[in-house]
PDB file of C-alpha atoms in Angstrom:
ATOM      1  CA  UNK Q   1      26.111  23.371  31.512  1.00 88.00           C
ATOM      2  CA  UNK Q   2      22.214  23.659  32.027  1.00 97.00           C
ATOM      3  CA  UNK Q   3      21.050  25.456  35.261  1.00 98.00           C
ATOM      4  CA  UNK Q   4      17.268  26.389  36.722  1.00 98.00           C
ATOM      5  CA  UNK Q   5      16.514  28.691  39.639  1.00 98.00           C
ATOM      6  CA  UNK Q   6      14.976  27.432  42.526  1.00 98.00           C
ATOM      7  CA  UNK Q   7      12.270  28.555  44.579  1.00 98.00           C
ATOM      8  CA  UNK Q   8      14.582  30.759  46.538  1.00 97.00           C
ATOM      9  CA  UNK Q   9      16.520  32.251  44.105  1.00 98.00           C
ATOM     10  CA  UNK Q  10      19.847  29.551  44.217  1.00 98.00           C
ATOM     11  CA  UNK Q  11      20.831  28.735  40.690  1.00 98.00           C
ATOM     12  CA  UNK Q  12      21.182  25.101  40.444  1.00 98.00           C
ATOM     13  CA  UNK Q  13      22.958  22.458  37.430  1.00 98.00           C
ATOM     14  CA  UNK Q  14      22.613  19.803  36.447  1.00 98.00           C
ATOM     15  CA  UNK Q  15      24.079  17.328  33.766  1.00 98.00           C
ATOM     16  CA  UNK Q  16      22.488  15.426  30.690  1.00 98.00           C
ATOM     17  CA  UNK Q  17      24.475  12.681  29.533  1.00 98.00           C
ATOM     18  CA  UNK Q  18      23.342   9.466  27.104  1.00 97.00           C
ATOM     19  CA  UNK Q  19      20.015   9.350  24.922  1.00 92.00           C
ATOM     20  CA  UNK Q  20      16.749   7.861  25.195  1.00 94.00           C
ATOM     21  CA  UNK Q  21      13.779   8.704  27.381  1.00 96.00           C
ATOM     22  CA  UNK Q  22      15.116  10.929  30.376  1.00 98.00           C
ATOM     23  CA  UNK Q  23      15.372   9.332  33.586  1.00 98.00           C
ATOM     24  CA  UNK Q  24      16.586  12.209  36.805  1.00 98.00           C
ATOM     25  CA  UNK Q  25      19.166  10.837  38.675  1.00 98.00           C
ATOM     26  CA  UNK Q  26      19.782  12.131  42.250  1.00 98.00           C
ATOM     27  CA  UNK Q  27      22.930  11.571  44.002  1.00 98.00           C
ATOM     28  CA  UNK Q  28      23.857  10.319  47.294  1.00 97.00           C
ATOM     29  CA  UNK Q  29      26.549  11.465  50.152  1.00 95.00           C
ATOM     30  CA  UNK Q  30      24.794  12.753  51.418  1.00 97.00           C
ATOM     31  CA  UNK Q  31      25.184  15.908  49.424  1.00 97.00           C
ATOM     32  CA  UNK Q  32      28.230  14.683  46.765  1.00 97.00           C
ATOM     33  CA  UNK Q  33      28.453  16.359  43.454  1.00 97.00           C
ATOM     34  CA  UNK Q  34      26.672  14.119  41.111  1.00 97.00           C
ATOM     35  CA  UNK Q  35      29.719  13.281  38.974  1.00 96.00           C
ATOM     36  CA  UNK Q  36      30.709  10.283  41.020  1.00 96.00           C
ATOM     37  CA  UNK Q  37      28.221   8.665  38.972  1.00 97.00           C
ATOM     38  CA  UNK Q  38      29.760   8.837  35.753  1.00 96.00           C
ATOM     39  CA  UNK Q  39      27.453   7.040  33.132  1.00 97.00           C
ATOM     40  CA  UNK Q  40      26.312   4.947  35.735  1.00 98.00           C
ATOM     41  CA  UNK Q  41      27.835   1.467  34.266  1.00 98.00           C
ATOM     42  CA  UNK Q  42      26.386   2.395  30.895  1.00 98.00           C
ATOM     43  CA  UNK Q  43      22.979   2.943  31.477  1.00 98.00           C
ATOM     44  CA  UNK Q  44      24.090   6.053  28.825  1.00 98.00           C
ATOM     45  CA  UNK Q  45      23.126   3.934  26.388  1.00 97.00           C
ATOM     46  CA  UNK Q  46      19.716   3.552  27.323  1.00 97.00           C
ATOM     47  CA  UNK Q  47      18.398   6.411  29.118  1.00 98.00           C
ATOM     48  CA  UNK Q  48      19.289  10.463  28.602  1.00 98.00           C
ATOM     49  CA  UNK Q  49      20.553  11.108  32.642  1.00 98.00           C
ATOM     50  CA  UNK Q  50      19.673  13.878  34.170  1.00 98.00           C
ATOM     51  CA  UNK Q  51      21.642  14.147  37.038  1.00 98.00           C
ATOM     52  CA  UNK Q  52      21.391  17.193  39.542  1.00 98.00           C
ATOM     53  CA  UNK Q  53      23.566  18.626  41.421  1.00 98.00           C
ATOM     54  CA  UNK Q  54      22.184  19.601  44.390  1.00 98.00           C
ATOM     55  CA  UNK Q  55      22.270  23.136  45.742  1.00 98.00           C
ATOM     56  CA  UNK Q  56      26.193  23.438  47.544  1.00 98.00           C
ATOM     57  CA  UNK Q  57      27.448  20.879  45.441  1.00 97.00           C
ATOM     58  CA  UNK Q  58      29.354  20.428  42.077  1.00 97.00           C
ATOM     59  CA  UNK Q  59      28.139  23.269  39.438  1.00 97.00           C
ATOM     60  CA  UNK Q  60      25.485  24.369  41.837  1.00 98.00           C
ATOM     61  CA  UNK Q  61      25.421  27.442  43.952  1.00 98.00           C
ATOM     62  CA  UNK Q  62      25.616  27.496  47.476  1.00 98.00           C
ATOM     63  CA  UNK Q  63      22.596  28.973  49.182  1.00 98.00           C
ATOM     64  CA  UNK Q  64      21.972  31.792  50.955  1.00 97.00           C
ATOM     65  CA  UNK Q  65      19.747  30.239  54.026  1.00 98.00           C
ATOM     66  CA  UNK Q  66      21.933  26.900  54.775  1.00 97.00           C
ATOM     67  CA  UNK Q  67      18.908  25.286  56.701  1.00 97.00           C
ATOM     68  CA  UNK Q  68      17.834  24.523  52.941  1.00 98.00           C
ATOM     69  CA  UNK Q  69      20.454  21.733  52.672  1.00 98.00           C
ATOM     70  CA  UNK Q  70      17.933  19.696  54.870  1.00 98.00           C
ATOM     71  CA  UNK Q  71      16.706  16.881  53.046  1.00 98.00           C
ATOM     72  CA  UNK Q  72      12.849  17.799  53.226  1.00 98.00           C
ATOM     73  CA  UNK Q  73      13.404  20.799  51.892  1.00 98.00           C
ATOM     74  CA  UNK Q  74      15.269  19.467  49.103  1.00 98.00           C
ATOM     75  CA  UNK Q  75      12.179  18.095  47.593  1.00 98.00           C
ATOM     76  CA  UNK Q  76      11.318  21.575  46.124  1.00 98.00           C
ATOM     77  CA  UNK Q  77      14.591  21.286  44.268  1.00 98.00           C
ATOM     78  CA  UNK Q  78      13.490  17.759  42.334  1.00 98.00           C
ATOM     79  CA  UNK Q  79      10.201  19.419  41.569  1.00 98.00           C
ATOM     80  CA  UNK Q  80      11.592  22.401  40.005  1.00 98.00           C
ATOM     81  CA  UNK Q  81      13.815  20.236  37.915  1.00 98.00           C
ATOM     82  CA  UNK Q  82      10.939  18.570  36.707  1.00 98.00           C
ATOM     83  CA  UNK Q  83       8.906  21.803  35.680  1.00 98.00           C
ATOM     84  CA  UNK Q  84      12.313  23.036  34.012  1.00 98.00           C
ATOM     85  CA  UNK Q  85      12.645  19.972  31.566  1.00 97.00           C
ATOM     86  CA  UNK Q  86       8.561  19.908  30.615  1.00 97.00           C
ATOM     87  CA  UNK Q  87       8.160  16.688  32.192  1.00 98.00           C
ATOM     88  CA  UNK Q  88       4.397  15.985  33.386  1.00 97.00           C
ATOM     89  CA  UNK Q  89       5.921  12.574  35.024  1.00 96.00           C
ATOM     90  CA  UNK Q  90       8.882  11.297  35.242  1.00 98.00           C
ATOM     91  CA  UNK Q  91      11.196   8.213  36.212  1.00 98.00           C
ATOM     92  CA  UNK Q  92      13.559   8.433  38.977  1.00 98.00           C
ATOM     93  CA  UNK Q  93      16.556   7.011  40.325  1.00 98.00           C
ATOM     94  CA  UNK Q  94      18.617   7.716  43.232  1.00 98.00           C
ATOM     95  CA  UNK Q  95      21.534   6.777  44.673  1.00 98.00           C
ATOM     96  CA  UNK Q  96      22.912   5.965  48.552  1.00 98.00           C
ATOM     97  CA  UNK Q  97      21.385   8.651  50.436  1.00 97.00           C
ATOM     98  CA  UNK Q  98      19.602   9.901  47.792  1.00 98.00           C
ATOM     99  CA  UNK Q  99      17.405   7.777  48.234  1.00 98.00           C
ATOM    100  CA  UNK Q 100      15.895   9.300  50.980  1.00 98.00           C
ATOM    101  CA  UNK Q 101      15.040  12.458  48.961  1.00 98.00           C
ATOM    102  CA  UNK Q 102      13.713  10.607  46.558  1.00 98.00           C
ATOM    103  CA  UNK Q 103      11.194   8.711  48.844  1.00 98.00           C
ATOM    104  CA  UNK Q 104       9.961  12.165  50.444  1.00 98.00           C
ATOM    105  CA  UNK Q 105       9.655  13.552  46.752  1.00 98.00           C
ATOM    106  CA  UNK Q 106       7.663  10.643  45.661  1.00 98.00           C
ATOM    107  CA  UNK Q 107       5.245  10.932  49.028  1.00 98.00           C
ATOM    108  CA  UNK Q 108       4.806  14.621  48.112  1.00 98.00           C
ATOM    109  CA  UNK Q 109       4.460  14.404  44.603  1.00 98.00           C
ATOM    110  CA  UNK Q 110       2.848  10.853  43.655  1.00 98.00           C
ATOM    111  CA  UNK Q 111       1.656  11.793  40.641  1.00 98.00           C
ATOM    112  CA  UNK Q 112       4.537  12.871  38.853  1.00 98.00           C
ATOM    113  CA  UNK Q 113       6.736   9.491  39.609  1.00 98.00           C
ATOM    114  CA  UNK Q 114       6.618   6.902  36.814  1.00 97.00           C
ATOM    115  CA  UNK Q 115       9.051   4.521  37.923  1.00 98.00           C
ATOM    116  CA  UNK Q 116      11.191   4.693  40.916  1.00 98.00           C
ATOM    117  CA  UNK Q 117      14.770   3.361  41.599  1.00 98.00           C
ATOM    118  CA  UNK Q 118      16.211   3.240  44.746  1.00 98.00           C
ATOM    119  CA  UNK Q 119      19.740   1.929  44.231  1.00 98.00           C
ATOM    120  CA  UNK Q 120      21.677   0.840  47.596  1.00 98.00           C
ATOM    121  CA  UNK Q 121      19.744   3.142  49.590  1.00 98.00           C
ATOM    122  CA  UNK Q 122      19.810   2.911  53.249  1.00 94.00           C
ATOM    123  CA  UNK Q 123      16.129   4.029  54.401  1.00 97.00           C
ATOM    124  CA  UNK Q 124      17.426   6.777  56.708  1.00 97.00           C
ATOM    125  CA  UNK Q 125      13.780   8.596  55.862  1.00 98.00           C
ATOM    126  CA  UNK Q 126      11.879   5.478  56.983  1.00 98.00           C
ATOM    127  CA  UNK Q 127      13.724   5.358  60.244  1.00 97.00           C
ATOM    128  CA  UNK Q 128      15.813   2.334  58.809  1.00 97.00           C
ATOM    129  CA  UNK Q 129      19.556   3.074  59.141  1.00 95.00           C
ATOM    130  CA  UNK Q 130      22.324   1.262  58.476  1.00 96.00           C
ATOM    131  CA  UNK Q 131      23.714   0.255  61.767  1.00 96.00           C
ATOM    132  CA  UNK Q 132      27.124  -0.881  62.888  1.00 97.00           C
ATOM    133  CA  UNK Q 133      26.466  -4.170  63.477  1.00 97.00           C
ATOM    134  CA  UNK Q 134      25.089  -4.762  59.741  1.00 97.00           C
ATOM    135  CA  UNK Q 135      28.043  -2.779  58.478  1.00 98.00           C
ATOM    136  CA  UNK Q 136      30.631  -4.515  60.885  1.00 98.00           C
ATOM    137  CA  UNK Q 137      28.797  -8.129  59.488  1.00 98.00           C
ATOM    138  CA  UNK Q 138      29.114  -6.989  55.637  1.00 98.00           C
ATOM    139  CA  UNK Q 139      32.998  -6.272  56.389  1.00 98.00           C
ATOM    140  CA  UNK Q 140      33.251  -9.609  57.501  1.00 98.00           C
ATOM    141  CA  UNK Q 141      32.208 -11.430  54.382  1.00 98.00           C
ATOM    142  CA  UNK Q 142      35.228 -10.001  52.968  1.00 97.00           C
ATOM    143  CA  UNK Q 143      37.511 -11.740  55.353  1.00 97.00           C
ATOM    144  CA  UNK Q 144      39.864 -13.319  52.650  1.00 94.00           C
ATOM    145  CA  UNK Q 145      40.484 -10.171  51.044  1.00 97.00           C
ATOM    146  CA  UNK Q 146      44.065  -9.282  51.335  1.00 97.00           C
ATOM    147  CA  UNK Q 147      44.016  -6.328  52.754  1.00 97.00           C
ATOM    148  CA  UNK Q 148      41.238  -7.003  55.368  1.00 98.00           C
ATOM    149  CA  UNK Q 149      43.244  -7.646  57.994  1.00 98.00           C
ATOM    150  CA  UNK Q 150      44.534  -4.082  58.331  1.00 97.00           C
ATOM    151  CA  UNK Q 151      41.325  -2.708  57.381  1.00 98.00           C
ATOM    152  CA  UNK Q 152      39.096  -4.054  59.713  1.00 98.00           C
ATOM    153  CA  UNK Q 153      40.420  -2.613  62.767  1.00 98.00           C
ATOM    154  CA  UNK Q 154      40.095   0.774  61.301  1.00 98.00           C
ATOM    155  CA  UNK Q 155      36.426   0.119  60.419  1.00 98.00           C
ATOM    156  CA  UNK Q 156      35.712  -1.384  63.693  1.00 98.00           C
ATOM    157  CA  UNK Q 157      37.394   1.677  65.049  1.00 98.00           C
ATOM    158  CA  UNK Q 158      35.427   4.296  62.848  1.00 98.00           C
ATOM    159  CA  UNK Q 159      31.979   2.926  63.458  1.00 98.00           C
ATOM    160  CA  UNK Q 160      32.658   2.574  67.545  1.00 97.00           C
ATOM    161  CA  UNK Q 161      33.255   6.649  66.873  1.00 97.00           C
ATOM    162  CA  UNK Q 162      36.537   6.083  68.123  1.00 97.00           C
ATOM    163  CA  UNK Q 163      38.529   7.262  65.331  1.00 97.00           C
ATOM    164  CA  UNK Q 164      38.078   9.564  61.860  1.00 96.00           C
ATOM    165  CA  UNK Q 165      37.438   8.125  59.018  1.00 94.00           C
ATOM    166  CA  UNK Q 166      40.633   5.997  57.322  1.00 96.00           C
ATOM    167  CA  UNK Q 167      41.074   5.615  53.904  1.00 95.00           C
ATOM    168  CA  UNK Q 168      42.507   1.941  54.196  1.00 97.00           C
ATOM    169  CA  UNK Q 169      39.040   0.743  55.296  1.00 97.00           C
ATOM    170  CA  UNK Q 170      37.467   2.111  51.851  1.00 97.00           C
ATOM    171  CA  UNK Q 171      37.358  -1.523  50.199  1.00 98.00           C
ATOM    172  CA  UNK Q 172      34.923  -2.004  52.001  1.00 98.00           C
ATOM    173  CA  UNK Q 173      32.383  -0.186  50.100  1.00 98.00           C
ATOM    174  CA  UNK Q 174      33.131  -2.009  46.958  1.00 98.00           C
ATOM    175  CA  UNK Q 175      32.569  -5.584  45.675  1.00 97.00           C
ATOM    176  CA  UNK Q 176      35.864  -5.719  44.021  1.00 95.00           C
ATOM    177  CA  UNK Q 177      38.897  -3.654  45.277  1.00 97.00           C
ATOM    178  CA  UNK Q 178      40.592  -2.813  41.593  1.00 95.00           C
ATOM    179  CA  UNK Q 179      42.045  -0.261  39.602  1.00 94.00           C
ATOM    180  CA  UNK Q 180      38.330   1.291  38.940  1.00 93.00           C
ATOM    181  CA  UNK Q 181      37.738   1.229  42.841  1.00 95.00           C
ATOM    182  CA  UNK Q 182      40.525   2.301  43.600  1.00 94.00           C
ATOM    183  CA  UNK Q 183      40.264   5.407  41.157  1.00 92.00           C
ATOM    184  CA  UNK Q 184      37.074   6.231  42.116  1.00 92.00           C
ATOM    185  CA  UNK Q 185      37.439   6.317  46.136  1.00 91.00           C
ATOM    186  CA  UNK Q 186      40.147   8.689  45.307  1.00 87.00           C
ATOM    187  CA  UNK Q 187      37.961  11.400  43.409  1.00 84.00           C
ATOM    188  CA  UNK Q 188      38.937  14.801  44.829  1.00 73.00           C
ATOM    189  CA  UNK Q 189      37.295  15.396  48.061  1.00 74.00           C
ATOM    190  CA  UNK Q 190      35.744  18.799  46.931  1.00 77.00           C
ATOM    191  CA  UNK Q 191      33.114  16.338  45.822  1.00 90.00           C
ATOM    192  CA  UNK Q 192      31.673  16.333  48.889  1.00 94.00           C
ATOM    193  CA  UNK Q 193      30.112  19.351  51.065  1.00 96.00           C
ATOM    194  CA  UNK Q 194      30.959  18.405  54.739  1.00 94.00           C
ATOM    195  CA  UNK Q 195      28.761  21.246  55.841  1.00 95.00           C
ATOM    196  CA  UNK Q 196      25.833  20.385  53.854  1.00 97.00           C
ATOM    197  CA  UNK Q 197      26.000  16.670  54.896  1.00 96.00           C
ATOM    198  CA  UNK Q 198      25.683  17.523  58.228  1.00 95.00           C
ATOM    199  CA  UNK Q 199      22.638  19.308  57.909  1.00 98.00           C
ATOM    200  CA  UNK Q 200      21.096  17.057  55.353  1.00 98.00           C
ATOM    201  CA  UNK Q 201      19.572  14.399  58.442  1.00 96.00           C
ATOM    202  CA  UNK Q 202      18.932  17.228  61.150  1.00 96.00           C
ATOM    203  CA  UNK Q 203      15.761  17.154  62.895  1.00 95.00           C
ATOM    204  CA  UNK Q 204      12.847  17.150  61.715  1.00 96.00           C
ATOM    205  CA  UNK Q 205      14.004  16.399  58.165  1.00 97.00           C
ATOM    206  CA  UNK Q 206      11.677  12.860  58.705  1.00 98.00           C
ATOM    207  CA  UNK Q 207       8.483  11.132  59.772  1.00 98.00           C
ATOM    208  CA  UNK Q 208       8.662   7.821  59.356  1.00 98.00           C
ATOM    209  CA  UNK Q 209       4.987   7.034  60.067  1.00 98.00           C
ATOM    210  CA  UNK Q 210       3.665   9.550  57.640  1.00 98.00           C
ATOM    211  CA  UNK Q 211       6.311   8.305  54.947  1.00 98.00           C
ATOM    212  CA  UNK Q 212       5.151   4.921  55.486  1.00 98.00           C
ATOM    213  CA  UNK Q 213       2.099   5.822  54.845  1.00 98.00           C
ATOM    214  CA  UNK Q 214       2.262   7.899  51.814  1.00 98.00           C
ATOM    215  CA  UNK Q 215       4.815   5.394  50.094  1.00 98.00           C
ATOM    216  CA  UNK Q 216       2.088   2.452  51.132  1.00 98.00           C
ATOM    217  CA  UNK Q 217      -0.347   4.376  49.128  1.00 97.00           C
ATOM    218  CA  UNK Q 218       2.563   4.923  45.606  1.00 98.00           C
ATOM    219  CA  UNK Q 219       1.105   3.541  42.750  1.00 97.00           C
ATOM    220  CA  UNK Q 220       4.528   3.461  41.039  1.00 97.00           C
ATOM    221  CA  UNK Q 221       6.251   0.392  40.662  1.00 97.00           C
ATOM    222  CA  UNK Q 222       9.565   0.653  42.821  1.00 98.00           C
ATOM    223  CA  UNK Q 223      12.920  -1.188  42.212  1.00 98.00           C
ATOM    224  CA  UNK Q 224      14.847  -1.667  45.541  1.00 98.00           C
ATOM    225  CA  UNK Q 225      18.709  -3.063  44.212  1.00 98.00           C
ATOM    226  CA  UNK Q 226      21.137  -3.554  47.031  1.00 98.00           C
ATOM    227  CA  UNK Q 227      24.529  -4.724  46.866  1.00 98.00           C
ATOM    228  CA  UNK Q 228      25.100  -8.615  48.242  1.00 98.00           C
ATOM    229  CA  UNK Q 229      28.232  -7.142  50.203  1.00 98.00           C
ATOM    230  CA  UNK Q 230      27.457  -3.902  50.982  1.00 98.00           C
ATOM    231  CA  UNK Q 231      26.661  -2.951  54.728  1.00 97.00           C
ATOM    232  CA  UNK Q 232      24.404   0.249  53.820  1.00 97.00           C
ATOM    233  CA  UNK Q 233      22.332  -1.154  53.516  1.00 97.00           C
ATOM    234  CA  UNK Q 234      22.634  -4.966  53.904  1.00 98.00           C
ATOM    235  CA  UNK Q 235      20.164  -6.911  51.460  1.00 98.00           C
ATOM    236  CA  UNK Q 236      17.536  -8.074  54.488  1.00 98.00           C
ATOM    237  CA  UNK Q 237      17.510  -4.342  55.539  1.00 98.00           C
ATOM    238  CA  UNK Q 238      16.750  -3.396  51.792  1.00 98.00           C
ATOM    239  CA  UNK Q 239      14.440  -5.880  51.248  1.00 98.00           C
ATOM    240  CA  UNK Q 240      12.802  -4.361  54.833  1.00 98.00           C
ATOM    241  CA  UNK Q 241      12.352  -0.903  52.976  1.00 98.00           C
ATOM    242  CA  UNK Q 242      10.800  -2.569  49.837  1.00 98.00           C
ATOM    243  CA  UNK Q 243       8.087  -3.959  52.117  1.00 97.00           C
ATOM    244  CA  UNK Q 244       6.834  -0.262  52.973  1.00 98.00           C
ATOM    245  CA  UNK Q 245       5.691   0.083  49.369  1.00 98.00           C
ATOM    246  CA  UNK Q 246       2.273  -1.284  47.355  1.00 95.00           C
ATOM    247  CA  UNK Q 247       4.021  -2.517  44.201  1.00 95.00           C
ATOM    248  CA  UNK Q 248       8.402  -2.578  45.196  1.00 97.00           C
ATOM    249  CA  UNK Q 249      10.503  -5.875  43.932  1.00 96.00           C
ATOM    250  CA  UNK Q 250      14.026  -6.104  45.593  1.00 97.00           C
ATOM    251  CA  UNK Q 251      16.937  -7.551  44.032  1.00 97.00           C
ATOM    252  CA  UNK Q 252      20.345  -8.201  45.342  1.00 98.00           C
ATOM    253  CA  UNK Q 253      23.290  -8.048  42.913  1.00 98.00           C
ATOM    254  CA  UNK Q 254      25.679 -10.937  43.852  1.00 98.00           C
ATOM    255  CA  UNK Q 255      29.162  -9.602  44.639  1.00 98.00           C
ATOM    256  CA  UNK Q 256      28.498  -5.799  44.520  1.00 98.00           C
ATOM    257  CA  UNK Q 257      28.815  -3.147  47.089  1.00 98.00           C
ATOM    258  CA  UNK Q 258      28.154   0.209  47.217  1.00 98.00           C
ATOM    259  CA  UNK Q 259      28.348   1.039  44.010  1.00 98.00           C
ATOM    260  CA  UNK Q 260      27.069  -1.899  42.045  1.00 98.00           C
ATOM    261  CA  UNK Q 261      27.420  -0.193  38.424  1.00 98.00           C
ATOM    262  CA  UNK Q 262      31.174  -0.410  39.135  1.00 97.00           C
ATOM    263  CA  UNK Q 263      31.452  -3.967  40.280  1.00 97.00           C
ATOM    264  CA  UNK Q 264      29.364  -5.502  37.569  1.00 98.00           C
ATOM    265  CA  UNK Q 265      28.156  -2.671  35.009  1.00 98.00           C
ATOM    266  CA  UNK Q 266      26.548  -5.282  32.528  1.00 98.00           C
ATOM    267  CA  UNK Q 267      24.638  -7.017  35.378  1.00 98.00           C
ATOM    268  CA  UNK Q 268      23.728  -3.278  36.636  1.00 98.00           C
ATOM    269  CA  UNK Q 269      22.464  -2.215  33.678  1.00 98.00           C
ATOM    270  CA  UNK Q 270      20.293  -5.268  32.392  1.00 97.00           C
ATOM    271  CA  UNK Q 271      18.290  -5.024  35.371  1.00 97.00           C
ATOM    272  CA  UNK Q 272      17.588  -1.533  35.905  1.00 98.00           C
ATOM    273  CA  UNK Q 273      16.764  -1.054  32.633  1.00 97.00           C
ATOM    274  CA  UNK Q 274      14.605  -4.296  32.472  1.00 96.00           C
ATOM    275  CA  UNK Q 275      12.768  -2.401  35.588  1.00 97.00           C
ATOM    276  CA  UNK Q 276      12.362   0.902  33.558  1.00 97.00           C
ATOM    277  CA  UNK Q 277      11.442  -0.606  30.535  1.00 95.00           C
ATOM    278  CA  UNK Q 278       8.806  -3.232  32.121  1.00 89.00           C
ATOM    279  CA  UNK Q 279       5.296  -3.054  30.309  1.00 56.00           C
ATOM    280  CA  UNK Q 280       2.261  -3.956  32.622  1.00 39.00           C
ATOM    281  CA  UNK Q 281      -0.129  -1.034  34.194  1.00 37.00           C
ATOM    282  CA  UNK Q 282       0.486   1.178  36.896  1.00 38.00           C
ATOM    283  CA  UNK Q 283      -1.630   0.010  40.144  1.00 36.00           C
ATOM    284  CA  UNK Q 284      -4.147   2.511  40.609  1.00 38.00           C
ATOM    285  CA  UNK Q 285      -3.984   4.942  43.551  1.00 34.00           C
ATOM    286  CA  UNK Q 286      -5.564   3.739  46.751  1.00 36.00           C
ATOM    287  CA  UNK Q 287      -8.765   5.226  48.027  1.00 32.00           C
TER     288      UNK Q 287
END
């Protein structure tokens, strides 16, 4: 298992699976060990993933200064990575809350980002979030589902902060309840650093206006992919975020939820890698 030291002295891992060109793959949660991903629908075959774990989570270690887990301050973590694997640019992709470390990392670091895939990303850093209504609205598509009608409740519950968080509500989060959602809702919850999640969207992790800014000024192009029934973030509130960009397509993949590489890996894979693989020249960098 490969590892780098950060800036701070916290040894970090990450994991290389597939061949091809190397694309770094950060992973949502916030703060989940990046192994939920898997080969990401097959994109394996395509690409050589990088995927970090970040500091707290899977192989990583857990810092000494918890303030760190902050998602601004996760930025350095990305660049280091980059150093470590000789990459003078590099394409990204980033999942769920990922995303928003991905967007500060490109508005820091501009000129390292070749390509940029945000992948069912709610825009928490643009001061976009998901909200219940959008969530609540997404549910509701699912309405013939046979097991909606106990799971709704519980979701309407959860969101109105009523009650915890109820594992007969997780369908929602995926375009097809099966044996493969089903298997991978139940990966072990040491996944997941509670702690670190918590800190990951305290203050002053954002600025929206100076994000804006900075991404309006990205030369790289930018895929935006929701999921047609996902609820964070809903496709109109995706295609919202794309807007913020200079050179961003969105595309909705029909019948997907949160994790679109499980509901419909072939369809998944054709069009991220159609994104990474697009010729055409970079825009150049605004004045």
């Amino acid at each position: 298992m490969p590892t780098f030291t950060a800036t701070d002295g916290t040894e970090l891992a990450y994991h290389v699976r597939g061949e091809g060109e190397p694309l770094v793959v950060l992973p949502g949660g916030p703060m989940r060990a990046s192994a939920y991903l898997g080969d990401l629908g097959g994109l394996t075959a395509h690409r050589r993933l990088i995927l970090l774990d970040l500091r707290g989570t899977g192989d990583s270690a857990v810092p000494a200064d918890e303030g760190t887990y902050r998602c601004d301050r996760l930025v350095d973590d990305v660049e280091v990575l980059r150093a470590h694997m000789g990459l003078d640019h590099m394409d990204l992709l980033a999942h769920s809350a990922g995303g928003s470390l991905a967007m500060l990392y490109a508005a820091r670091h501009p000129e390292r980002v070749t390509r940029l895939a945000l992948i069912t990303a709610t825009p928490w850093a643009l001061g976009m979030p998901a909200t219940p209504e959008g969530r609540l609205a997404a549910a509701r598509l699912r309405k013939g589902e046979p097991w909606f009608e106990d799971a709704f409740p519980a979701f309407e519950a959860w969101l109105a902060g009523t009650a915890d968080f109820d594992p007969v509500f997780e369908p929602f989060f995926y375009g097809r309840w099966d044996a493969l959602a089903e298997q991978n809702s139940a990966l072990p919850d040491e996944q997941s650093n509670d702690e670190a999640a918590d800190l990951y969207f305290s203050e002053g992790a954002f600025d929206p206006p100076v994000l804006r800014a900075a991404l309006g000024r990205l030369p790289a192009p930018v895929l935006v992919l929701a999921g047609e029934l996902d609820g964070g973030p809903r496709p109109e509130l995706a295609r919202r975020s794309a807007e913020v960009f200079r050179n961003a397509e969105s595309v909705v993949q029909p019948g997907a939820g949160h994790y679109p590489w499980l509901d419909d890996p072939e369809w998944f894979v054709r069009h991220v890698v159609a994104f990474l693989d697009a010729g055409g020249a970079v825009l150049p960098s605004a004045e």
